[in-house]
Amino acid sequence: MTETASDSLAAFDSDEAKWAAVSNRDASADDAFVYAVRTTGIYCRPTCPSRRPRRENVEFHADAAAAERAGYRPCRRCHPQEGSLAQRNAERIARACRLIEAAEDLPSLDELAQAAGLSRFHFHRVFKSVTGLTPKAYAVACRADRVRQTMTQRETVTEAMYEAGFNSSGRFYAGADRMLGMTPKRYRAGGQGAEIRFALAECSLGALLVAASDKGICAISLGGDPEALLRELEDRFPTASLIPGDTAFDEWVATVAGFVEAPEGALSLPLDVRGTAFQRRVWHALTEIPIGTTLSYAELATRIGSPRAVRAVARACATNTLALAVPCHRVVRSDGALSGYRWGVERKRTLLEREAALADAAVPEKIRE
């Protein structure tokens, strides 16, 4: 579950909160309400650059239509009757993304900026802010998707390579393992021949499944039904050989189970982390959240340098398949409430309470006093 428009509105549910947003020109309030000034008969968006009015002359309305029904006219500086700057930028970047997705070769930065109606420098900055990636990185991600689609549709790897837009086999094979998670030949066969070791165990949070490829742990799952966890693993790797773990692998499972009970520090086992460049940035940032603390989705987006990519950050958290090793449970809504968690909100609550207790126990008595 992600932070939604209702979460944004809830943050400004009182006139005091709305006035604070106007005073601070809070961009996150632009889609939540407008304010009107009785002495001028004009209404504005919260980030309007005009001089702030006196509080006693201000009233708030849900949107432009409500303000106009009350007899106010729109400000000529901030144009509150139009979409917010964030909305307009999102539409511009969406047009650029469609161009990248449809092009065989990446359009130049000037071409993309022109299509978006922005300067070259401003476009690059806004694109990264909205998507979390540079235009080039987005193009690479699109090409990776194209590779995955064409790899099973063409008779040879070479045909798939050229159709995906690669002009050099060297460049293709250099990045293929990262894009596909395995060699191109094995991917064309649907992952056939890949071996995934796994084991099921019990822990204080219910059933625990741990799975690993030849690169490291690729899945840590929690749930109430061990059979359901195993079916989910089979769905992720439909043609791979799922092999019950041996005694050595059982030691890995024991380490993971111990980490569930006392999630201090980092999990000291090799991980096979599979995801896009943006997802990896989010997941790496998650591992840097100290135990006993939480961040909101917006704060996490800011931490990775993409403050407007809140929804993309939330999606990256939702697609994490390595419970605790990538601690997405440490991300909460902006009001501090617990949002959805892949393995259940109650497990998320338990983990946060457990980590808070561990963090508190680590604080010397004199400091607590």
PDB file of C-alpha atoms in Angstrom, residues 65-312:
ATOM      1  CA  ALA A  65     -14.268  25.191  -8.062  1.00  0.00           C
ATOM      2  CA  ALA A  66     -15.312  25.683  -4.429  1.00  0.00           C
ATOM      3  CA  ALA A  67     -13.441  28.989  -4.219  1.00  0.00           C
ATOM      4  CA  GLU A  68     -15.083  30.256  -7.396  1.00  0.00           C
ATOM      5  CA  ARG A  69     -18.533  29.239  -6.166  1.00  0.00           C
ATOM      6  CA  ALA A  70     -17.799  31.401  -3.128  1.00  0.00           C
ATOM      7  CA  GLY A  71     -17.184  34.352  -5.457  1.00  0.00           C
ATOM      8  CA  TYR A  72     -13.386  34.405  -5.650  1.00  0.00           C
ATOM      9  CA  ARG A  73     -11.324  34.708  -8.836  1.00  0.00           C
ATOM     10  CA  PRO A  74      -8.025  32.899  -9.550  1.00  0.00           C
ATOM     11  CA  CYS A  75      -4.652  34.492  -8.912  1.00  0.00           C
ATOM     12  CA  ARG A  76      -2.777  35.491 -12.069  1.00  0.00           C
ATOM     13  CA  ARG A  77       0.584  34.563 -10.573  1.00  0.00           C
ATOM     14  CA  CYS A  78       0.052  30.972  -9.392  1.00  0.00           C
ATOM     15  CA  HIS A  79      -2.921  30.009 -11.646  1.00  0.00           C
ATOM     16  CA  PRO A  80      -4.635  27.804  -9.041  1.00  0.00           C
ATOM     17  CA  GLN A  81      -7.387  26.799 -11.493  1.00  0.00           C
ATOM     18  CA  GLU A  82      -4.785  24.852 -13.466  1.00  0.00           C
ATOM     19  CA  GLY A  83      -3.016  21.684 -12.362  1.00  0.00           C
ATOM     20  CA  SER A  84      -0.250  22.058  -9.789  1.00  0.00           C
ATOM     21  CA  LEU A  85       3.332  22.382 -10.934  1.00  0.00           C
ATOM     22  CA  ALA A  86       3.889  18.781  -9.830  1.00  0.00           C
ATOM     23  CA  GLN A  87       0.967  17.634 -11.978  1.00  0.00           C
ATOM     24  CA  ARG A  88       2.160  19.614 -14.998  1.00  0.00           C
ATOM     25  CA  ASN A  89       5.687  18.272 -14.610  1.00  0.00           C
ATOM     26  CA  ALA A  90       4.358  14.729 -14.291  1.00  0.00           C
ATOM     27  CA  GLU A  91       2.453  15.143 -17.563  1.00  0.00           C
ATOM     28  CA  ARG A  92       5.525  16.556 -19.304  1.00  0.00           C
ATOM     29  CA  ILE A  93       7.747  13.744 -18.093  1.00  0.00           C
ATOM     30  CA  ALA A  94       5.115  11.176 -19.029  1.00  0.00           C
ATOM     31  CA  ARG A  95       5.298  12.450 -22.644  1.00  0.00           C
ATOM     32  CA  ALA A  96       9.085  12.118 -22.567  1.00  0.00           C
ATOM     33  CA  CYS A  97       8.831   8.596 -21.146  1.00  0.00           C
ATOM     34  CA  ARG A  98       6.514   7.553 -23.996  1.00  0.00           C
ATOM     35  CA  LEU A  99       9.074   8.886 -26.490  1.00  0.00           C
ATOM     36  CA  ILE A 100      11.873   6.900 -24.837  1.00  0.00           C
ATOM     37  CA  GLU A 101       9.778   3.737 -24.711  1.00  0.00           C
ATOM     38  CA  ALA A 102       8.828   3.966 -28.392  1.00  0.00           C
ATOM     39  CA  ALA A 103      12.283   4.886 -29.723  1.00  0.00           C
ATOM     40  CA  GLU A 104      14.781   2.318 -30.973  1.00  0.00           C
ATOM     41  CA  ASP A 105      17.625   4.684 -30.045  1.00  0.00           C
ATOM     42  CA  LEU A 106      17.536   7.042 -27.085  1.00  0.00           C
ATOM     43  CA  PRO A 107      16.419  10.525 -28.237  1.00  0.00           C
ATOM     44  CA  SER A 108      18.872  13.275 -27.394  1.00  0.00           C
ATOM     45  CA  LEU A 109      18.407  15.281 -24.230  1.00  0.00           C
ATOM     46  CA  ASP A 110      17.564  18.332 -26.354  1.00  0.00           C
ATOM     47  CA  GLU A 111      14.832  16.413 -28.202  1.00  0.00           C
ATOM     48  CA  LEU A 112      13.298  15.156 -24.978  1.00  0.00           C
ATOM     49  CA  ALA A 113      13.463  18.580 -23.342  1.00  0.00           C
ATOM     50  CA  GLN A 114      11.817  20.187 -26.352  1.00  0.00           C
ATOM     51  CA  ALA A 115       9.004  17.615 -26.290  1.00  0.00           C
ATOM     52  CA  ALA A 116       8.459  18.374 -22.607  1.00  0.00           C
ATOM     53  CA  GLY A 117       8.552  22.145 -23.141  1.00  0.00           C
ATOM     54  CA  LEU A 118      11.441  22.635 -20.732  1.00  0.00           C
ATOM     55  CA  SER A 119      15.037  23.764 -20.971  1.00  0.00           C
ATOM     56  CA  ARG A 120      17.670  21.044 -21.294  1.00  0.00           C
ATOM     57  CA  PHE A 121      19.012  21.469 -17.757  1.00  0.00           C
ATOM     58  CA  HIS A 122      15.587  21.880 -16.152  1.00  0.00           C
ATOM     59  CA  PHE A 123      14.237  18.830 -17.985  1.00  0.00           C
ATOM     60  CA  HIS A 124      17.055  16.595 -16.739  1.00  0.00           C
ATOM     61  CA  ARG A 125      16.473  17.725 -13.142  1.00  0.00           C
ATOM     62  CA  VAL A 126      12.671  17.385 -13.313  1.00  0.00           C
ATOM     63  CA  PHE A 127      12.871  13.990 -15.050  1.00  0.00           C
ATOM     64  CA  LYS A 128      15.023  12.572 -12.254  1.00  0.00           C
ATOM     65  CA  SER A 129      12.796  14.147  -9.607  1.00  0.00           C
ATOM     66  CA  VAL A 130       9.622  12.617 -11.071  1.00  0.00           C
ATOM     67  CA  THR A 131      10.902   9.151 -12.079  1.00  0.00           C
ATOM     68  CA  GLY A 132      13.832   8.668  -9.719  1.00  0.00           C
ATOM     69  CA  LEU A 133      16.094   7.981 -12.725  1.00  0.00           C
ATOM     70  CA  THR A 134      18.015  10.013 -15.267  1.00  0.00           C
ATOM     71  CA  PRO A 135      16.683   9.856 -18.858  1.00  0.00           C
ATOM     72  CA  LYS A 136      19.573   7.557 -19.753  1.00  0.00           C
ATOM     73  CA  ALA A 137      18.918   5.202 -16.826  1.00  0.00           C
ATOM     74  CA  TYR A 138      15.217   5.132 -17.719  1.00  0.00           C
ATOM     75  CA  ALA A 139      16.127   4.206 -21.287  1.00  0.00           C
ATOM     76  CA  VAL A 140      18.365   1.405 -19.991  1.00  0.00           C
ATOM     77  CA  ALA A 141      15.481   0.088 -17.858  1.00  0.00           C
ATOM     78  CA  CYS A 142      13.152   0.206 -20.883  1.00  0.00           C
ATOM     79  CA  ARG A 143      15.719  -1.640 -22.946  1.00  0.00           C
ATOM     80  CA  ALA A 144      16.005  -4.285 -20.225  1.00  0.00           C
ATOM     81  CA  ASP A 145      12.221  -4.759 -20.328  1.00  0.00           C
ATOM     82  CA  ARG A 146      12.424  -5.042 -24.113  1.00  0.00           C
ATOM     83  CA  VAL A 147      15.167  -7.656 -23.788  1.00  0.00           C
ATOM     84  CA  ARG A 148      13.026  -9.739 -21.437  1.00  0.00           C
ATOM     85  CA  GLN A 149      10.068  -9.544 -23.829  1.00  0.00           C
ATOM     86  CA  THR A 150      11.985 -10.339 -27.015  1.00  0.00           C
ATOM     87  CA  MET A 151      14.218 -13.017 -25.502  1.00  0.00           C
ATOM     88  CA  THR A 152      11.409 -15.575 -25.499  1.00  0.00           C
ATOM     89  CA  GLN A 153       9.861 -14.402 -28.803  1.00  0.00           C
ATOM     90  CA  ARG A 154      12.848 -14.682 -31.160  1.00  0.00           C
ATOM     91  CA  GLU A 155      14.603 -17.777 -32.387  1.00  0.00           C
ATOM     92  CA  THR A 156      18.069 -16.661 -31.380  1.00  0.00           C
ATOM     93  CA  VAL A 157      19.642 -14.520 -28.699  1.00  0.00           C
ATOM     94  CA  THR A 158      21.245 -12.409 -31.455  1.00  0.00           C
ATOM     95  CA  GLU A 159      17.854 -11.543 -32.976  1.00  0.00           C
ATOM     96  CA  ALA A 160      16.498 -10.577 -29.572  1.00  0.00           C
ATOM     97  CA  MET A 161      19.608  -8.503 -28.873  1.00  0.00           C
ATOM     98  CA  TYR A 162      19.291  -6.394 -32.026  1.00  0.00           C
ATOM     99  CA  GLU A 163      15.525  -5.979 -31.699  1.00  0.00           C
ATOM    100  CA  ALA A 164      16.013  -4.671 -28.168  1.00  0.00           C
ATOM    101  CA  GLY A 165      18.278  -1.971 -29.581  1.00  0.00           C
ATOM    102  CA  PHE A 166      21.746  -3.301 -28.801  1.00  0.00           C
ATOM    103  CA  ASN A 167      24.252  -2.735 -31.608  1.00  0.00           C
ATOM    104  CA  SER A 168      27.110  -4.478 -29.829  1.00  0.00           C
ATOM    105  CA  SER A 169      27.094  -8.019 -28.499  1.00  0.00           C
ATOM    106  CA  GLY A 170      29.824  -7.017 -26.052  1.00  0.00           C
ATOM    107  CA  ARG A 171      27.629  -4.368 -24.440  1.00  0.00           C
ATOM    108  CA  PHE A 172      24.680  -6.749 -24.413  1.00  0.00           C
ATOM    109  CA  TYR A 173      26.450  -9.656 -22.718  1.00  0.00           C
ATOM    110  CA  ALA A 174      28.217  -7.340 -20.275  1.00  0.00           C
ATOM    111  CA  GLY A 175      24.864  -6.226 -18.862  1.00  0.00           C
ATOM    112  CA  ALA A 176      22.736  -9.307 -19.548  1.00  0.00           C
ATOM    113  CA  ASP A 177      23.338 -11.031 -16.227  1.00  0.00           C
ATOM    114  CA  ARG A 178      22.305  -7.910 -14.327  1.00  0.00           C
ATOM    115  CA  MET A 179      19.213  -7.352 -16.497  1.00  0.00           C
ATOM    116  CA  LEU A 180      18.001 -10.944 -16.560  1.00  0.00           C
ATOM    117  CA  GLY A 181      19.391 -12.437 -13.367  1.00  0.00           C
ATOM    118  CA  MET A 182      20.934 -15.264 -15.415  1.00  0.00           C
ATOM    119  CA  THR A 183      22.613 -15.890 -18.735  1.00  0.00           C
ATOM    120  CA  PRO A 184      20.614 -14.991 -21.900  1.00  0.00           C
ATOM    121  CA  LYS A 185      20.540 -18.628 -22.976  1.00  0.00           C
ATOM    122  CA  ARG A 186      19.099 -19.779 -19.686  1.00  0.00           C
ATOM    123  CA  TYR A 187      16.581 -16.926 -19.673  1.00  0.00           C
ATOM    124  CA  ARG A 188      15.328 -17.907 -23.142  1.00  0.00           C
ATOM    125  CA  ALA A 189      14.659 -21.347 -21.725  1.00  0.00           C
ATOM    126  CA  GLY A 190      12.513 -19.788 -19.002  1.00  0.00           C
ATOM    127  CA  GLY A 191      15.169 -20.186 -16.345  1.00  0.00           C
ATOM    128  CA  GLN A 192      15.370 -23.883 -17.007  1.00  0.00           C
ATOM    129  CA  GLY A 193      18.416 -25.389 -15.370  1.00  0.00           C
ATOM    130  CA  ALA A 194      18.652 -22.735 -12.666  1.00  0.00           C
ATOM    131  CA  GLU A 195      18.742 -24.218  -9.180  1.00  0.00           C
ATOM    132  CA  ILE A 196      17.052 -22.553  -6.228  1.00  0.00           C
ATOM    133  CA  ARG A 197      17.708 -24.040  -2.813  1.00  0.00           C
ATOM    134  CA  PHE A 198      14.998 -23.468  -0.228  1.00  0.00           C
ATOM    135  CA  ALA A 199      13.895 -24.389   3.263  1.00  0.00           C
ATOM    136  CA  LEU A 200      10.825 -23.778   5.396  1.00  0.00           C
ATOM    137  CA  ALA A 201      11.022 -23.107   9.111  1.00  0.00           C
ATOM    138  CA  GLU A 202       8.995 -21.674  11.979  1.00  0.00           C
ATOM    139  CA  CYS A 203       9.751 -18.459  13.804  1.00  0.00           C
ATOM    140  CA  SER A 204       7.927 -16.155  16.199  1.00  0.00           C
ATOM    141  CA  LEU A 205       6.266 -14.415  13.211  1.00  0.00           C
ATOM    142  CA  GLY A 206       4.901 -17.649  11.737  1.00  0.00           C
ATOM    143  CA  ALA A 207       6.185 -19.594   8.760  1.00  0.00           C
ATOM    144  CA  LEU A 208       9.561 -18.590   7.318  1.00  0.00           C
ATOM    145  CA  LEU A 209      10.830 -19.442   3.841  1.00  0.00           C
ATOM    146  CA  VAL A 210      14.420 -18.841   2.801  1.00  0.00           C
ATOM    147  CA  ALA A 211      15.580 -19.441  -0.788  1.00  0.00           C
ATOM    148  CA  ALA A 212      18.924 -18.908  -2.489  1.00  0.00           C
ATOM    149  CA  SER A 213      20.399 -18.971  -5.974  1.00  0.00           C
ATOM    150  CA  ASP A 214      24.041 -19.623  -6.680  1.00  0.00           C
ATOM    151  CA  LYS A 215      24.658 -15.904  -5.966  1.00  0.00           C
ATOM    152  CA  GLY A 216      23.037 -15.694  -2.564  1.00  0.00           C
ATOM    153  CA  ILE A 217      19.689 -15.447  -0.783  1.00  0.00           C
ATOM    154  CA  CYS A 218      17.006 -14.368  -3.256  1.00  0.00           C
ATOM    155  CA  ALA A 219      13.905 -14.693  -1.064  1.00  0.00           C
ATOM    156  CA  ILE A 220      13.008 -14.322   2.601  1.00  0.00           C
ATOM    157  CA  SER A 221       9.266 -14.647   3.132  1.00  0.00           C
ATOM    158  CA  LEU A 222       6.992 -14.641   6.158  1.00  0.00           C
ATOM    159  CA  GLY A 223       3.430 -15.904   6.412  1.00  0.00           C
ATOM    160  CA  GLY A 224       0.876 -18.030   8.148  1.00  0.00           C
ATOM    161  CA  ASP A 225       0.820 -20.863   5.603  1.00  0.00           C
ATOM    162  CA  PRO A 226       4.126 -22.505   4.620  1.00  0.00           C
ATOM    163  CA  GLU A 227       2.515 -24.084   1.552  1.00  0.00           C
ATOM    164  CA  ALA A 228       1.440 -20.650   0.320  1.00  0.00           C
ATOM    165  CA  LEU A 229       5.010 -19.368   0.713  1.00  0.00           C
ATOM    166  CA  LEU A 230       6.296 -22.303  -1.317  1.00  0.00           C
ATOM    167  CA  ARG A 231       3.693 -21.722  -4.063  1.00  0.00           C
ATOM    168  CA  GLU A 232       4.745 -18.078  -4.255  1.00  0.00           C
ATOM    169  CA  LEU A 233       8.365 -19.181  -4.701  1.00  0.00           C
ATOM    170  CA  GLU A 234       7.321 -21.592  -7.461  1.00  0.00           C
ATOM    171  CA  ASP A 235       5.455 -18.761  -9.211  1.00  0.00           C
ATOM    172  CA  ARG A 236       8.570 -16.572  -9.101  1.00  0.00           C
ATOM    173  CA  PHE A 237      10.775 -19.297 -10.567  1.00  0.00           C
ATOM    174  CA  PRO A 238       8.374 -21.407 -12.663  1.00  0.00           C
ATOM    175  CA  THR A 239      10.952 -23.449 -14.586  1.00  0.00           C
ATOM    176  CA  ALA A 240      13.844 -23.444 -12.146  1.00  0.00           C
ATOM    177  CA  SER A 241      14.682 -26.543 -10.126  1.00  0.00           C
ATOM    178  CA  LEU A 242      13.614 -26.006  -6.523  1.00  0.00           C
ATOM    179  CA  ILE A 243      15.896 -28.107  -4.341  1.00  0.00           C
ATOM    180  CA  PRO A 244      15.467 -28.581  -0.574  1.00  0.00           C
ATOM    181  CA  GLY A 245      18.461 -27.138   1.212  1.00  0.00           C
ATOM    182  CA  ASP A 246      21.208 -29.299   2.675  1.00  0.00           C
ATOM    183  CA  THR A 247      22.824 -29.117   6.100  1.00  0.00           C
ATOM    184  CA  ALA A 248      24.993 -26.156   5.111  1.00  0.00           C
ATOM    185  CA  PHE A 249      21.927 -24.289   3.862  1.00  0.00           C
ATOM    186  CA  ASP A 250      20.148 -25.053   7.139  1.00  0.00           C
ATOM    187  CA  GLU A 251      22.802 -22.926   8.846  1.00  0.00           C
ATOM    188  CA  TRP A 252      21.793 -20.012   6.614  1.00  0.00           C
ATOM    189  CA  VAL A 253      18.161 -20.552   7.557  1.00  0.00           C
ATOM    190  CA  ALA A 254      19.083 -20.604  11.242  1.00  0.00           C
ATOM    191  CA  THR A 255      20.947 -17.321  10.783  1.00  0.00           C
ATOM    192  CA  VAL A 256      17.898 -15.746   9.130  1.00  0.00           C
ATOM    193  CA  ALA A 257      15.571 -17.088  11.859  1.00  0.00           C
ATOM    194  CA  GLY A 258      17.886 -15.644  14.505  1.00  0.00           C
ATOM    195  CA  PHE A 259      17.883 -12.322  12.676  1.00  0.00           C
ATOM    196  CA  VAL A 260      14.062 -12.299  12.781  1.00  0.00           C
ATOM    197  CA  GLU A 261      14.176 -12.576  16.561  1.00  0.00           C
ATOM    198  CA  ALA A 262      16.987 -10.027  17.026  1.00  0.00           C
ATOM    199  CA  PRO A 263      17.325  -7.869  13.877  1.00  0.00           C
ATOM    200  CA  GLU A 264      20.453  -6.016  14.955  1.00  0.00           C
ATOM    201  CA  GLY A 265      22.978  -4.764  12.402  1.00  0.00           C
ATOM    202  CA  ALA A 266      22.897  -6.260   8.911  1.00  0.00           C
ATOM    203  CA  LEU A 267      22.220  -9.837   7.862  1.00  0.00           C
ATOM    204  CA  SER A 268      25.694 -11.306   7.365  1.00  0.00           C
ATOM    205  CA  LEU A 269      24.840 -13.540   4.421  1.00  0.00           C
ATOM    206  CA  PRO A 270      25.302 -13.051   0.635  1.00  0.00           C
ATOM    207  CA  LEU A 271      22.196 -11.638  -1.069  1.00  0.00           C
ATOM    208  CA  ASP A 272      20.996 -12.006  -4.649  1.00  0.00           C
ATOM    209  CA  VAL A 273      19.205  -8.676  -5.047  1.00  0.00           C
ATOM    210  CA  ARG A 274      17.277  -8.447  -8.326  1.00  0.00           C
ATOM    211  CA  GLY A 275      15.720  -5.172  -9.391  1.00  0.00           C
ATOM    212  CA  THR A 276      15.959  -2.033 -11.467  1.00  0.00           C
ATOM    213  CA  ALA A 277      18.508   0.675 -10.767  1.00  0.00           C
ATOM    214  CA  PHE A 278      15.855   2.744  -8.982  1.00  0.00           C
ATOM    215  CA  GLN A 279      14.651  -0.178  -6.867  1.00  0.00           C
ATOM    216  CA  ARG A 280      18.231  -0.910  -5.832  1.00  0.00           C
ATOM    217  CA  ARG A 281      18.686   2.717  -4.752  1.00  0.00           C
ATOM    218  CA  VAL A 282      15.563   2.484  -2.605  1.00  0.00           C
ATOM    219  CA  TRP A 283      16.523  -0.880  -1.129  1.00  0.00           C
ATOM    220  CA  HIS A 284      20.036   0.305  -0.323  1.00  0.00           C
ATOM    221  CA  ALA A 285      18.596   3.371   1.428  1.00  0.00           C
ATOM    222  CA  LEU A 286      16.327   1.081   3.461  1.00  0.00           C
ATOM    223  CA  THR A 287      19.338  -0.789   4.818  1.00  0.00           C
ATOM    224  CA  GLU A 288      20.706   2.515   6.128  1.00  0.00           C
ATOM    225  CA  ILE A 289      17.675   3.287   8.326  1.00  0.00           C
ATOM    226  CA  PRO A 290      18.905   2.732  11.907  1.00  0.00           C
ATOM    227  CA  ILE A 291      17.201   0.084  13.997  1.00  0.00           C
ATOM    228  CA  GLY A 292      14.450   1.536  16.157  1.00  0.00           C
ATOM    229  CA  THR A 293      13.686   4.382  13.749  1.00  0.00           C
ATOM    230  CA  THR A 294      11.328   4.842  10.822  1.00  0.00           C
ATOM    231  CA  LEU A 295      11.015   7.078   7.776  1.00  0.00           C
ATOM    232  CA  SER A 296       7.973   8.126   5.794  1.00  0.00           C
ATOM    233  CA  TYR A 297       7.792   7.330   2.089  1.00  0.00           C
ATOM    234  CA  ALA A 298       8.330  11.044   1.386  1.00  0.00           C
ATOM    235  CA  GLU A 299      11.410  11.164   3.624  1.00  0.00           C
ATOM    236  CA  LEU A 300      12.827   8.074   1.946  1.00  0.00           C
ATOM    237  CA  ALA A 301      12.238   9.621  -1.486  1.00  0.00           C
ATOM    238  CA  THR A 302      14.095  12.745  -0.343  1.00  0.00           C
ATOM    239  CA  ARG A 303      16.935  10.652   1.066  1.00  0.00           C
ATOM    240  CA  ILE A 304      17.607   9.038  -2.323  1.00  0.00           C
ATOM    241  CA  GLY A 305      17.505  12.434  -4.045  1.00  0.00           C
ATOM    242  CA  SER A 306      14.065  12.021  -5.675  1.00  0.00           C
ATOM    243  CA  PRO A 307      11.644  13.912  -3.394  1.00  0.00           C
ATOM    244  CA  ARG A 308       8.739  13.726  -5.843  1.00  0.00           C
ATOM    245  CA  ALA A 309       9.054  10.003  -6.541  1.00  0.00           C
ATOM    246  CA  VAL A 310       7.045   9.028  -3.441  1.00  0.00           C
ATOM    247  CA  ARG A 311       4.781   6.557  -5.236  1.00  0.00           C
ATOM    248  CA  ALA A 312       7.708   4.947  -7.046  1.00  0.00           C
TER     249      ALA A 312
END
